[in-house]
XYZ file of C-alpha atoms in Angstrom:
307
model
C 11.250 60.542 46.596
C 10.037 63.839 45.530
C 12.500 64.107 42.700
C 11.503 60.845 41.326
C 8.147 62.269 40.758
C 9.624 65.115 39.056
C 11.593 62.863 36.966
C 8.056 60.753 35.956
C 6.149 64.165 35.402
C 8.554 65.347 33.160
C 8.578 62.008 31.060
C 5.122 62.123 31.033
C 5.235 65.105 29.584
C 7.406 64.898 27.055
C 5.824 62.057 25.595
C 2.547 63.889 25.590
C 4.491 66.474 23.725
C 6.015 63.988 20.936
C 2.103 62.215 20.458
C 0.623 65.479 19.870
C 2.945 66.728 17.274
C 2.578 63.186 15.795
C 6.206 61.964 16.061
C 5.491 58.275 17.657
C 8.334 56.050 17.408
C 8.641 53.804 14.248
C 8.583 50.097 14.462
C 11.658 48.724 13.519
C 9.777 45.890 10.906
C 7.185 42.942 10.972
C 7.542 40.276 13.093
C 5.619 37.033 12.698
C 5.775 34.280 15.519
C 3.238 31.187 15.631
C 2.392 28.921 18.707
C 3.003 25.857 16.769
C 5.494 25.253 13.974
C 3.902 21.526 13.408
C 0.548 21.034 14.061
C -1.322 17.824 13.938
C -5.456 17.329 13.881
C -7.696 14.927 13.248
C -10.033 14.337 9.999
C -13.370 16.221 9.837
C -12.470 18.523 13.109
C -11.695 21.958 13.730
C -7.905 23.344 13.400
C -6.521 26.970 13.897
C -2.735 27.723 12.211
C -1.172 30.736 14.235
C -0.002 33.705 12.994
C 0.767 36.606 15.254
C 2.171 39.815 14.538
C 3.967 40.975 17.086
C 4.988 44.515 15.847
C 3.970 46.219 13.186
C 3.277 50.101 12.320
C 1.519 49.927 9.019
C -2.502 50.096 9.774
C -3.361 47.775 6.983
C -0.773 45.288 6.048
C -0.862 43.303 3.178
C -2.062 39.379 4.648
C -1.468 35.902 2.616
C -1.607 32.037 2.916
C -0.066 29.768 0.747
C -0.687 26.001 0.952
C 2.812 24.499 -0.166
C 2.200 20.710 -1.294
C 4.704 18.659 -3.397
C 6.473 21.644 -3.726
C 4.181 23.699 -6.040
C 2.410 26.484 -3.596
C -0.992 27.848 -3.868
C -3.427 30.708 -2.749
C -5.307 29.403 0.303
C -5.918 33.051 1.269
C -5.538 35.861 -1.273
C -6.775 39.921 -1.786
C -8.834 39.653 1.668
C -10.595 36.751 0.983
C -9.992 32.996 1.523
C -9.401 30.663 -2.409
C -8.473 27.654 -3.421
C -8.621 24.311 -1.497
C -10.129 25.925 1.430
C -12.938 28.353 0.372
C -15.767 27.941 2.333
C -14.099 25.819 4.452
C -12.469 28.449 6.445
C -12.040 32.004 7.562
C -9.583 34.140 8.740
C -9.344 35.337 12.426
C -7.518 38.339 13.445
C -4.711 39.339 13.615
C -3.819 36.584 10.638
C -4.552 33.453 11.969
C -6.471 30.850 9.307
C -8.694 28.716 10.841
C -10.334 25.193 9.043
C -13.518 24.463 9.976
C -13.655 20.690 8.959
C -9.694 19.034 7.976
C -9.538 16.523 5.734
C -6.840 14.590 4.700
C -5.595 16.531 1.453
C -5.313 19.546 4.080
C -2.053 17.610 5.019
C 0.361 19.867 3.973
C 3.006 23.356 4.703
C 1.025 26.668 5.033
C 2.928 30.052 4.678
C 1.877 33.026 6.567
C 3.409 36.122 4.659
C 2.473 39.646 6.181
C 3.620 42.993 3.797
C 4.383 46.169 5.715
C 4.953 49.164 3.874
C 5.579 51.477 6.797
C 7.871 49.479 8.067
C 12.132 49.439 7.783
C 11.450 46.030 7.396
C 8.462 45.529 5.348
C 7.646 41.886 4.840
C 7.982 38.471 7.094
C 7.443 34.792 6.710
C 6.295 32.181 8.965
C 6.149 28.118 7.601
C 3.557 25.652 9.670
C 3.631 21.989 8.821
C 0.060 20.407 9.195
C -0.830 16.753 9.375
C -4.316 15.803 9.465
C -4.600 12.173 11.108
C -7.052 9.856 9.680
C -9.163 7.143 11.272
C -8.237 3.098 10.165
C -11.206 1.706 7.836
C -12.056 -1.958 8.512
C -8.947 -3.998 7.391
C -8.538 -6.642 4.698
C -8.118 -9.933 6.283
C -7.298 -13.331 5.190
C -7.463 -16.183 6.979
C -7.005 -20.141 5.774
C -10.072 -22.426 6.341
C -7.788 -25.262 7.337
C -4.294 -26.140 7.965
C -2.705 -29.831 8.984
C -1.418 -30.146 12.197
C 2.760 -29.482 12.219
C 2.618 -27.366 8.056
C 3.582 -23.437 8.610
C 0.480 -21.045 7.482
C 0.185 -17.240 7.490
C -2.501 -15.128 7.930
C -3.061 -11.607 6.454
C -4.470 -8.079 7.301
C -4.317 -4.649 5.110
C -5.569 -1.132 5.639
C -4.589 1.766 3.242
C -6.630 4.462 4.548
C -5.282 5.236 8.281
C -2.686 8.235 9.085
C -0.608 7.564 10.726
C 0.188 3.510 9.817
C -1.754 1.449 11.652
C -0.606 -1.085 14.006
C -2.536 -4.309 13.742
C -3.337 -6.771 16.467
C -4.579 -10.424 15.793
C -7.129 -11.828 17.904
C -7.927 -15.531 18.795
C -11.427 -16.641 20.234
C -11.950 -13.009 21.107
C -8.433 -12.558 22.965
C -5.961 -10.300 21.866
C -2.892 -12.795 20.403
C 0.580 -11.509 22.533
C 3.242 -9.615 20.351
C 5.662 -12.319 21.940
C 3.917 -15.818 22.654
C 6.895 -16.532 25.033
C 5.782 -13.980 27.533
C 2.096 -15.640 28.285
C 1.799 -18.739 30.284
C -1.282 -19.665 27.517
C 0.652 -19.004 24.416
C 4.198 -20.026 25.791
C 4.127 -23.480 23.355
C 2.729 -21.626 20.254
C 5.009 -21.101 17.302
C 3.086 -17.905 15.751
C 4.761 -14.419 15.147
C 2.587 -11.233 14.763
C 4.846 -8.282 12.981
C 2.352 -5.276 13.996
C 3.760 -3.358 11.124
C 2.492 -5.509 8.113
C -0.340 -7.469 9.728
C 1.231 -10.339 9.159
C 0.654 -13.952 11.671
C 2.865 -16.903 10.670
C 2.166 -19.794 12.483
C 5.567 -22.113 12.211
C 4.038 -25.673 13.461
C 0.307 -25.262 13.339
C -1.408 -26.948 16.271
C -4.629 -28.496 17.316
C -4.521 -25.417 19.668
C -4.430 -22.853 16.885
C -7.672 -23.709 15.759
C -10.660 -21.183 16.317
C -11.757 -18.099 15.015
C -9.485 -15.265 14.042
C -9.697 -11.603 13.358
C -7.335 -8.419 12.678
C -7.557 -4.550 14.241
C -5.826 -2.006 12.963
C -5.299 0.527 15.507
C -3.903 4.255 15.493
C -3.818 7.636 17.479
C -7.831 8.529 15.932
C -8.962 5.133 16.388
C -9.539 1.692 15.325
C -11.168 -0.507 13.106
C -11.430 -4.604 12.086
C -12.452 -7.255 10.382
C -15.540 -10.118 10.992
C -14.116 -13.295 12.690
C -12.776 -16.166 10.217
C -12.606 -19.994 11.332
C -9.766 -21.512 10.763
C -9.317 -25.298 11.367
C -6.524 -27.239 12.350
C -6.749 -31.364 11.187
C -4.134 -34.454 12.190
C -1.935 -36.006 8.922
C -4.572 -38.013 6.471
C -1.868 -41.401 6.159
C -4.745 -42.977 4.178
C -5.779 -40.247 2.240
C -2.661 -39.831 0.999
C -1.649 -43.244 0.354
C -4.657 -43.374 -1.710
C -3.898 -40.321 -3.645
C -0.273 -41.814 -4.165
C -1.635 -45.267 -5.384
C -4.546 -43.281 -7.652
C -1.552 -41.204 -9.109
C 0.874 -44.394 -9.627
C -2.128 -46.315 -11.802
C -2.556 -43.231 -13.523
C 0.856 -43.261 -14.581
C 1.143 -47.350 -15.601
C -2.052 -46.433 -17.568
C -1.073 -43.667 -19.463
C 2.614 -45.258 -20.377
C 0.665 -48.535 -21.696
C -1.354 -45.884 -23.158
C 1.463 -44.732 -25.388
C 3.546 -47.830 -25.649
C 0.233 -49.649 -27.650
C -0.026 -46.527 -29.800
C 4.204 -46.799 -31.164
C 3.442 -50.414 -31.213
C 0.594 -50.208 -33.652
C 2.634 -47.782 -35.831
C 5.734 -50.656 -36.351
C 3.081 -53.207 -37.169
C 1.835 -51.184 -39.723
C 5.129 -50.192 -41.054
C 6.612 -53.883 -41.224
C 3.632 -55.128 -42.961
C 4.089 -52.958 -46.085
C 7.615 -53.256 -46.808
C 6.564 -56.916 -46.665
C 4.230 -56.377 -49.306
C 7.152 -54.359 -51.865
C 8.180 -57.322 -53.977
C 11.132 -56.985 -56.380
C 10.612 -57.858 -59.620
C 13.481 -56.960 -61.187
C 15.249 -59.642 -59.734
C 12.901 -62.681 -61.768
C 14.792 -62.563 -65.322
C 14.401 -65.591 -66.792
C 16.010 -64.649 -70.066
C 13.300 -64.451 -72.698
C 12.149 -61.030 -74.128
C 9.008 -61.269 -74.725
C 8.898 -58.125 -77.569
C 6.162 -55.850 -77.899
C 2.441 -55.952 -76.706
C 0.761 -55.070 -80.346
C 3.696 -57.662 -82.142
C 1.849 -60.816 -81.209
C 4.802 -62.812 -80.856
C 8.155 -63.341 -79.024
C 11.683 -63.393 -79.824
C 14.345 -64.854 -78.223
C 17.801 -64.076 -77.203
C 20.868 -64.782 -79.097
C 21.517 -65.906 -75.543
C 19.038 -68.817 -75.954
C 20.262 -72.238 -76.944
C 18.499 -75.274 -77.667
């Protein structure tokens, strides 16, 4: 036991004796390390990116952030002061962390801590975060058909471009949520409809006088969720009268515009036939006797003529 304590007195001092003629050890180069690689946040809140130094010897090391989008990087923090798409919308925190006070969604993007040592055997390192800033649905686009006959296929629509992630949308019938899969509710086991909760799209196959009521769309993601005002849509039996009638109406149409055009080529002939009519040949009445010349006052005849 006691030469243990001679062993730690005589470290001790020794490493007294190497501080105070200024020979501390060297670091053997920067090292960067972050607590998340991909980070996610929502819109209009409050997100740190992490970048820790865990050894380093030179006192004042040479800090920048470069926002990496499309490819093409840029100075987000730059000579000790923070530039480009996020002055005064954030700060840095030490020992090189960034922090955003309000992300929005063009924030969505890579960030590059770099961190220059120049007392160090290895004098620069790198560190590459991923941030996605999730935004909140806006109320959808929805369209909905006023009426549909009973047993005709019909769709109904619903769009939203502004959520991040994709939405997923959910239809909604008389105020209760429609079933991905009718089959698997008792109420909905005899309804032909399919939802795809990708697209917003609900097809109804066979309408029936069931589907009628009021309809309306939610888009839905991890921030939140948004829809669209409630749309009536009506469901009416086969019109056999209503469309005989338009059938007949279209028919007598027809027979009238064919007699139409049959008077019209039949007025043309008329008029043809009656002018040829009127063409006489007169070439054809030679009776023989030349009658001479207007201003001669008389007539000669033929050597043909014979008494």
């Amino acid at each position: 036991m006691r030469r243990c304590k001679m062993a730690m007195v005589r470290l001790v001092a020794c490493f007294v004796l190497y501080t105070s003629l200024g020979h501390i050890p060297v670091s053997v180069g920067v090292t960067l390390r972050t607590t998340d690689k991909v980070v996610w946040a929502n819109e209009f809140e409050p997100i740190e990116l992490t970048c820790l130094i865990e050894s380093i010897s030179t006192n004042n090391p040479r800090i920048e952030w470069k926002k990496i989008k499309n490819g093409a990087p840029s100075y987000v923090y730059f000579q000790n002061k923070i530039a480009g798409d996020l002055e005064h919308r954030a700060k840095l925190r030490e020992p090189a962390n960034i922090l955003i006070f309000n992300a929005t969604r063009s924030d969505t993007a890579e960030y590059r801590c770099e961190v220059a040592a120049i007392d160090d055997q290895r004098d620069f390192d790198e560190i590459l975060i991923s941030l996605a800033v999730r935004v909140k649905p806006v109320v959808p686009q929805c369209s909905v058909p006023e009426s549909v006959t009973v047993g005709t296929s019909t769709e109904l629509q619903c769009l939203e471009n502004e959520g991040f992630p994709a939405p997923q949308y959910h239809w909604f019938h008389n105020n209760e949520e429609l079933p991905q899969d009718p089959k698997n509710s008792l109420k909905f086991i005899n309804s032909s409809y399919i939802i795809n909760p990708d697209t917003g799209s609900l097809k109804f196959r066979r309408a029936r006088k069931e589907d009628a009521g009021e309809y309306y769309c939610q888009a839905k993601n991890d921030v939140g969720n948004a829809q669209c005002s409630p749309q009536m849509m009506e469901v009416y039996d086969v019109d056999i009268l209503g469309i005989f009638l338009k059938c007949f109406g279209g028919v007598v149409a027809f027979f009238g515009l064919t007699i139409s055009i049959c008077n019209f080529l039949k007025l043309g002939c008329f008029h043809k036939k009656g002018h040829n009519e009127n063409n006489y040949n007169w070439s054809e009445q030679n009776d023989g006797v030349d009658y001479g010349d207007a201003d001669e006052g008389h007539f000669r005849h033929k050597s043909s003529f014979v008494i």
